[in-house]
Short mmCIF file of C-alpha atoms in Angstrom, two decimals:
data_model
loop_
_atom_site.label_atom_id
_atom_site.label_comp_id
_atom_site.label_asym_id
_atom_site.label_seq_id
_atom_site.Cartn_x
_atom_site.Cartn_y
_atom_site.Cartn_z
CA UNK A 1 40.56 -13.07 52.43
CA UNK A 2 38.03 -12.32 49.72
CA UNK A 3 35.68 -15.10 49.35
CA UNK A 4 35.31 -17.14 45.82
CA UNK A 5 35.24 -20.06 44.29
CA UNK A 6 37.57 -21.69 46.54
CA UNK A 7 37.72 -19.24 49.64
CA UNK A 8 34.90 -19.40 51.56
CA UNK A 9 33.37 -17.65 54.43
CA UNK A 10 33.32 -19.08 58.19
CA UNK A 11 29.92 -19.29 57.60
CA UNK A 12 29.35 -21.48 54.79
CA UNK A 13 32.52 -23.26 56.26
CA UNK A 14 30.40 -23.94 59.31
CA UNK A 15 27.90 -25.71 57.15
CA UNK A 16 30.21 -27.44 55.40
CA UNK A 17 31.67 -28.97 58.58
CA UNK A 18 28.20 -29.89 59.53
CA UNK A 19 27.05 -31.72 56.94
CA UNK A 20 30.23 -33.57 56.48
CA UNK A 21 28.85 -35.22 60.06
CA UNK A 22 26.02 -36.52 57.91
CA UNK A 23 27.05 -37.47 54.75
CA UNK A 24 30.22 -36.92 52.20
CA UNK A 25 30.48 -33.62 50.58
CA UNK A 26 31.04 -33.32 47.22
CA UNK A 27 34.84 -32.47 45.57
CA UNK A 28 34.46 -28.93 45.68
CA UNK A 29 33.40 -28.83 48.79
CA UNK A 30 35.17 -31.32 50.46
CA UNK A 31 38.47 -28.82 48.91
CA UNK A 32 36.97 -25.35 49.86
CA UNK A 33 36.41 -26.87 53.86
CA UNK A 34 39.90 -28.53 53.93
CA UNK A 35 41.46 -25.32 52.28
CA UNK A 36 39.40 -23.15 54.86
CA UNK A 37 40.44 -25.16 57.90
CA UNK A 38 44.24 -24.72 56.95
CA UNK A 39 43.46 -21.30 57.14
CA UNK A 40 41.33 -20.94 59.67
CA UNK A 41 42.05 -21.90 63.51
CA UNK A 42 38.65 -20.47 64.62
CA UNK A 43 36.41 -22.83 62.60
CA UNK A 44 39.27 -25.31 63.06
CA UNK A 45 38.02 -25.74 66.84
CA UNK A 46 34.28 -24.84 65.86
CA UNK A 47 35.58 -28.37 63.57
CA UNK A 48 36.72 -30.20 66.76
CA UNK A 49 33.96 -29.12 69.29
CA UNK A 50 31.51 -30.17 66.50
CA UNK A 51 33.00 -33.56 66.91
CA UNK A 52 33.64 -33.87 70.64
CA UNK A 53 29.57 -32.71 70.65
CA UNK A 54 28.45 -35.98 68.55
CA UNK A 55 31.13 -37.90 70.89
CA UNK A 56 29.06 -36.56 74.47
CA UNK A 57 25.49 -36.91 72.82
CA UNK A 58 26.35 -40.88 72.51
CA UNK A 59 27.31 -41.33 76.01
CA UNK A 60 23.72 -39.32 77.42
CA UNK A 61 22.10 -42.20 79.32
CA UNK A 62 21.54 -43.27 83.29
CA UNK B 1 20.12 -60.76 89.35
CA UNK B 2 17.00 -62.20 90.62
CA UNK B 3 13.01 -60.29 89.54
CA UNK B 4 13.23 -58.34 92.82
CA UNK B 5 16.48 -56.44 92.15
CA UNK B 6 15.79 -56.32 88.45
CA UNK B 7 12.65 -54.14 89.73
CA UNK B 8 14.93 -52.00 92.20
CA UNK B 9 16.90 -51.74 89.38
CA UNK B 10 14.70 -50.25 86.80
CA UNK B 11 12.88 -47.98 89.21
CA UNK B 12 15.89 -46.65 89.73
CA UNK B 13 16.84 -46.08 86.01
CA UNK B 14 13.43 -44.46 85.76
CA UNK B 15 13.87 -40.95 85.93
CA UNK B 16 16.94 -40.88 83.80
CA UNK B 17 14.91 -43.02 81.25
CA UNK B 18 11.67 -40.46 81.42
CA UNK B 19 14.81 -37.46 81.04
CA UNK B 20 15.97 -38.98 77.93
CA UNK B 21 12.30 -40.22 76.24
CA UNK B 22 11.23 -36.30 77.09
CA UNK B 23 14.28 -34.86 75.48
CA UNK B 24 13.51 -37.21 72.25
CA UNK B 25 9.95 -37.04 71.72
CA UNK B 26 9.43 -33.48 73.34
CA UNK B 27 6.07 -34.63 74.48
CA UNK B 28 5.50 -35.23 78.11
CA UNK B 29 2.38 -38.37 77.47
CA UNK B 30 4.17 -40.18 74.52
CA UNK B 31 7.37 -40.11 76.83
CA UNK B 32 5.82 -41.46 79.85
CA UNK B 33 4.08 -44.10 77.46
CA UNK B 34 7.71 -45.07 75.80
CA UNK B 35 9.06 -45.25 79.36
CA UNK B 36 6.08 -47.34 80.96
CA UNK B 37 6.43 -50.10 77.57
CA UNK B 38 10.35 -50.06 78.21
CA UNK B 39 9.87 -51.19 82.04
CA UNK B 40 7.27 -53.64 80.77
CA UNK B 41 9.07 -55.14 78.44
CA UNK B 42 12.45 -55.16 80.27
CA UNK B 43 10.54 -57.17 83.36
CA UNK B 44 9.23 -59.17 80.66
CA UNK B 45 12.35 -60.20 79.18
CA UNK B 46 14.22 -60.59 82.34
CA UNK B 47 16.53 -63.06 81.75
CA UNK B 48 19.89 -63.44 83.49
CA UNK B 49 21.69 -60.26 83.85
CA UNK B 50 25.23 -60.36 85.73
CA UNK B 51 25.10 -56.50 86.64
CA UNK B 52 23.28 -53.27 86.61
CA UNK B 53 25.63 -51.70 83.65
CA UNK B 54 24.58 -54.49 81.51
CA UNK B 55 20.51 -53.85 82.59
CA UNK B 56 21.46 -50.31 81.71
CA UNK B 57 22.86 -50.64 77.89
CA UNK B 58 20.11 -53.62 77.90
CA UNK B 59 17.58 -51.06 79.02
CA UNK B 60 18.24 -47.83 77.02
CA UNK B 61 18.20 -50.27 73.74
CA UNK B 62 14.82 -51.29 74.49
CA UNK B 63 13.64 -47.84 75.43
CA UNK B 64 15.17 -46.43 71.91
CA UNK B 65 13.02 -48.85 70.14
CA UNK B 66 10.12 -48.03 72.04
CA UNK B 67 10.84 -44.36 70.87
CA UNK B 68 10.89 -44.81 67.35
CA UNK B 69 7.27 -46.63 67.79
CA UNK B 70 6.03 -43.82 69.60
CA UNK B 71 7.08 -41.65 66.82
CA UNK B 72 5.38 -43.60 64.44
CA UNK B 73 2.37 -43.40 66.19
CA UNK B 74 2.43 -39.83 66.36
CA UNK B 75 3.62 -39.20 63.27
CA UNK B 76 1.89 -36.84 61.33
CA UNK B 77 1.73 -34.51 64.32
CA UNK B 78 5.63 -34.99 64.71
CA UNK B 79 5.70 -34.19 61.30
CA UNK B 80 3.67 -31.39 60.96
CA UNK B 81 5.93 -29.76 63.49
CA UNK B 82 8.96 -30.33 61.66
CA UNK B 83 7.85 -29.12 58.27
CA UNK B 84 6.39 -25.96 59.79
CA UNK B 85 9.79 -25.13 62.13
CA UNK B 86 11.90 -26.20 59.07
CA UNK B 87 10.10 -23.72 56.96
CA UNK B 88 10.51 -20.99 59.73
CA UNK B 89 12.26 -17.86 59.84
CA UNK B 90 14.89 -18.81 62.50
CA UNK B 91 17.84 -17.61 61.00
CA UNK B 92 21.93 -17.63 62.35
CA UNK B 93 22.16 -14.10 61.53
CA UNK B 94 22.56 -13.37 65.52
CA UNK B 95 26.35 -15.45 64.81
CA UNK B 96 27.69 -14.00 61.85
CA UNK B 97 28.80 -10.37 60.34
CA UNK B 98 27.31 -9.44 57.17
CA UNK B 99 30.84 -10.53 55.96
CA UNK B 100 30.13 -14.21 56.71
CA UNK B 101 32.54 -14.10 59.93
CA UNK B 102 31.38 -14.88 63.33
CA UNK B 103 30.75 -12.03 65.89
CA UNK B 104 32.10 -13.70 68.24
CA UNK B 105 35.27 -15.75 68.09
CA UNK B 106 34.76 -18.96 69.23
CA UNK B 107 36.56 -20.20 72.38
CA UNK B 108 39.20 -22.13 72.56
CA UNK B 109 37.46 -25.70 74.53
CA UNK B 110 41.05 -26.77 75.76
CA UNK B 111 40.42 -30.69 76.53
CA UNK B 112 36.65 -31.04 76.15
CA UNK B 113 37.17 -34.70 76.93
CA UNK B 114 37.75 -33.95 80.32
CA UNK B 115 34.35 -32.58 80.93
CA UNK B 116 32.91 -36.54 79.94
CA UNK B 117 33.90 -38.08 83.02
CA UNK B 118 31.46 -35.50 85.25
CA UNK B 119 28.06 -36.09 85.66
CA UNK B 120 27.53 -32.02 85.78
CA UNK B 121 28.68 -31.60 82.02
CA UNK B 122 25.68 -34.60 80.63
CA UNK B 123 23.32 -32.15 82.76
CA UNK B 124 23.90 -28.78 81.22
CA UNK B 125 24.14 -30.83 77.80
CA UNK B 126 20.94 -32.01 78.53
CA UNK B 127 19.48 -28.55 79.50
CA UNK B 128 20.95 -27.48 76.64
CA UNK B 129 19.31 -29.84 73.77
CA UNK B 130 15.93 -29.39 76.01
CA UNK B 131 16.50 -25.33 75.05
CA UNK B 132 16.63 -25.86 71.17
CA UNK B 133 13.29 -25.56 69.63
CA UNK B 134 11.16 -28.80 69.83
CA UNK B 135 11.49 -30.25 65.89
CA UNK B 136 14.88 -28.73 65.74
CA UNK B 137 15.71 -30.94 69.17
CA UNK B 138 14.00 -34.08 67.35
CA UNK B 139 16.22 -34.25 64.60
CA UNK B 140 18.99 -33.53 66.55
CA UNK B 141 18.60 -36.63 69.18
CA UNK B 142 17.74 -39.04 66.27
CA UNK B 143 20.82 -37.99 64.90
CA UNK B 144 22.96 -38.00 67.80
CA UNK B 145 20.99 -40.18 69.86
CA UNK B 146 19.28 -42.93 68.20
CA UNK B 147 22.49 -42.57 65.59
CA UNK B 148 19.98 -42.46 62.21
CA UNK B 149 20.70 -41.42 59.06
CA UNK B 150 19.68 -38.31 57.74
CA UNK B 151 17.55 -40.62 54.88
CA UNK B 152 15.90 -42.24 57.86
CA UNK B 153 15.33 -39.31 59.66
CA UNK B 154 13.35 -37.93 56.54
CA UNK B 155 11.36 -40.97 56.06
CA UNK B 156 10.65 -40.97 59.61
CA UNK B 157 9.69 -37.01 60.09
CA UNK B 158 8.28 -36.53 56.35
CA UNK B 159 10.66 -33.56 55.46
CA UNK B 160 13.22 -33.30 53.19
CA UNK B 161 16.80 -33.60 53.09
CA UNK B 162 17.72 -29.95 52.86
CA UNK B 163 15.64 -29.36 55.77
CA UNK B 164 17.04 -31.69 57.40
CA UNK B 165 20.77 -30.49 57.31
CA UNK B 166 19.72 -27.09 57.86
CA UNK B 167 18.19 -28.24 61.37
CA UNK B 168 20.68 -30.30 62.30
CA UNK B 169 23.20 -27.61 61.50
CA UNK B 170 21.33 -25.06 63.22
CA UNK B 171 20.83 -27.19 66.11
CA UNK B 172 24.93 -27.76 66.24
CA UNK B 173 25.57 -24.14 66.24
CA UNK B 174 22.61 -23.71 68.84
CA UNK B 175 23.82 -26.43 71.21
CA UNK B 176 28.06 -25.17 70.52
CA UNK B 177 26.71 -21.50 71.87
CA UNK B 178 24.71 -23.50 74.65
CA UNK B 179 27.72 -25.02 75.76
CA UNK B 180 30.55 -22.77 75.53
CA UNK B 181 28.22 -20.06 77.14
CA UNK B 182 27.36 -22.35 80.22
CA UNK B 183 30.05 -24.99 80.16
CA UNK B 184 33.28 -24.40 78.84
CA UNK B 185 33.08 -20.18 79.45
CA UNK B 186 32.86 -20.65 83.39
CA UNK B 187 35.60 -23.13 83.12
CA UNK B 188 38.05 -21.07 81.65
CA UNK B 189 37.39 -18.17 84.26
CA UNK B 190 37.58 -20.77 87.05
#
């Protein structure tokens, strides 16, 4: 897959799944991550373990 | 509960409360401070409390306040530190191929859920947040932890927002390789 416009690398897909935990991306953004997470199973469970992460850091307590 | 158990109670939270305050402020004196108000103020404002999970919750809200006020307190200094780790040259390039691929494949976590219910998982979490660098950890636990806002976290820590996604998205990535290297790795060979 040669990266453009609309394919993006698994690293600027990582941002993009990061900053989606923080705020709403943008329309072309919010397009190239969901068309790169079809595509990709790889950052598709970098996508989930991102998630489960923010789930375990709210239960850290006594 | 009556005062005496109420002061069994919160000696025994202690430790985990120091644990978390540490992993926060990444300063040894402010989190010993934040703790020592929390216990104060939870004696204080002992009022009637049915059972020790509802001290806990009760407890851990106070000491997150307490937190924040430390951090205002030693603001600039907490600032400082992020502006200068924010402009550093930590970079990902140790993850990724020139190409923009990862050089490693990430694993496959199965059901990560499973590792919430054991007390070992929240302790190489912990050791893992403690390993990312000290502003980077910050931003991470007010994030995660104290559940701000990235605006809030800017106000609070004087940087701005791009810095701020780029820590907390390094910090992710840090804390994903923490985990799957000490974690989720071992379980899969087990």
């Amino acid at each position: 897959m040669k990266p453009g416009w609309v394919l993006i690398p698994c690293r600027h897909a990582h941002a993009l799944i990061s900053a989606r935990m923080d705020g709403p991306l943008d329309g072309g953004d919010r397009l190239r991550l969901w068309l790169h997470l079809r595509l990709c199973a790889l950052c598709k469970h970098i996508d989930r373990q991102m998630a489960f992460m923010r789930e375990a850091m709210r239960r850290i307590g006594p | 509960m009556d005062a005496d158990a109420l002061a069994r109670t919160l000696d025994g939270l202690r430790p985990a409360l120091l644990k978390m305050a540490r992993l926060q402020l990444r300063n040894d004196a402010w989190a010993e401070d934040a703790v020592s108000e929390t216990l104060l103020a939870a004696l204080e404002g002992a009022a009637g409390f049915a059972g020790q999970s509802q001290v806990k919750t009760w407890v851990v809200g106070i000491l997150k306040h307490k937190i924040i006020d430390q951090f205002r307190r030693g603001g600039r200094e907490v600032s400082v530190d992020a502006q200068v780790e924010a402009a550093g040259a930590e970079s990902l390039d140790d993850l990724y191929r020139s190409d923009g691929h990862r050089l490693h494949a990430p694993l496959d976590w199965g059901d990560p859920e499973a590792s919430l219910a054991q007390a070992q998982f929240f302790e190489v979490l912990q050791a893992c947040v403690e390993r990312l660098p000290a502003a980077q950890g910050r931003v991470f636990m007010m994030r995660e932890w104290l559940e701000y806002d990235t605006t809030q976290i800017c106000k609070e820590l004087g940087i701005t927002s791009t810095n701020c996604f780029v820590m907390l998205h390094r910090a992710r990535l840090r804390l994903r390789e923490c985990l799957e290297m000490n974690w989720f790795a071992n379980r899969a060979a087990r």
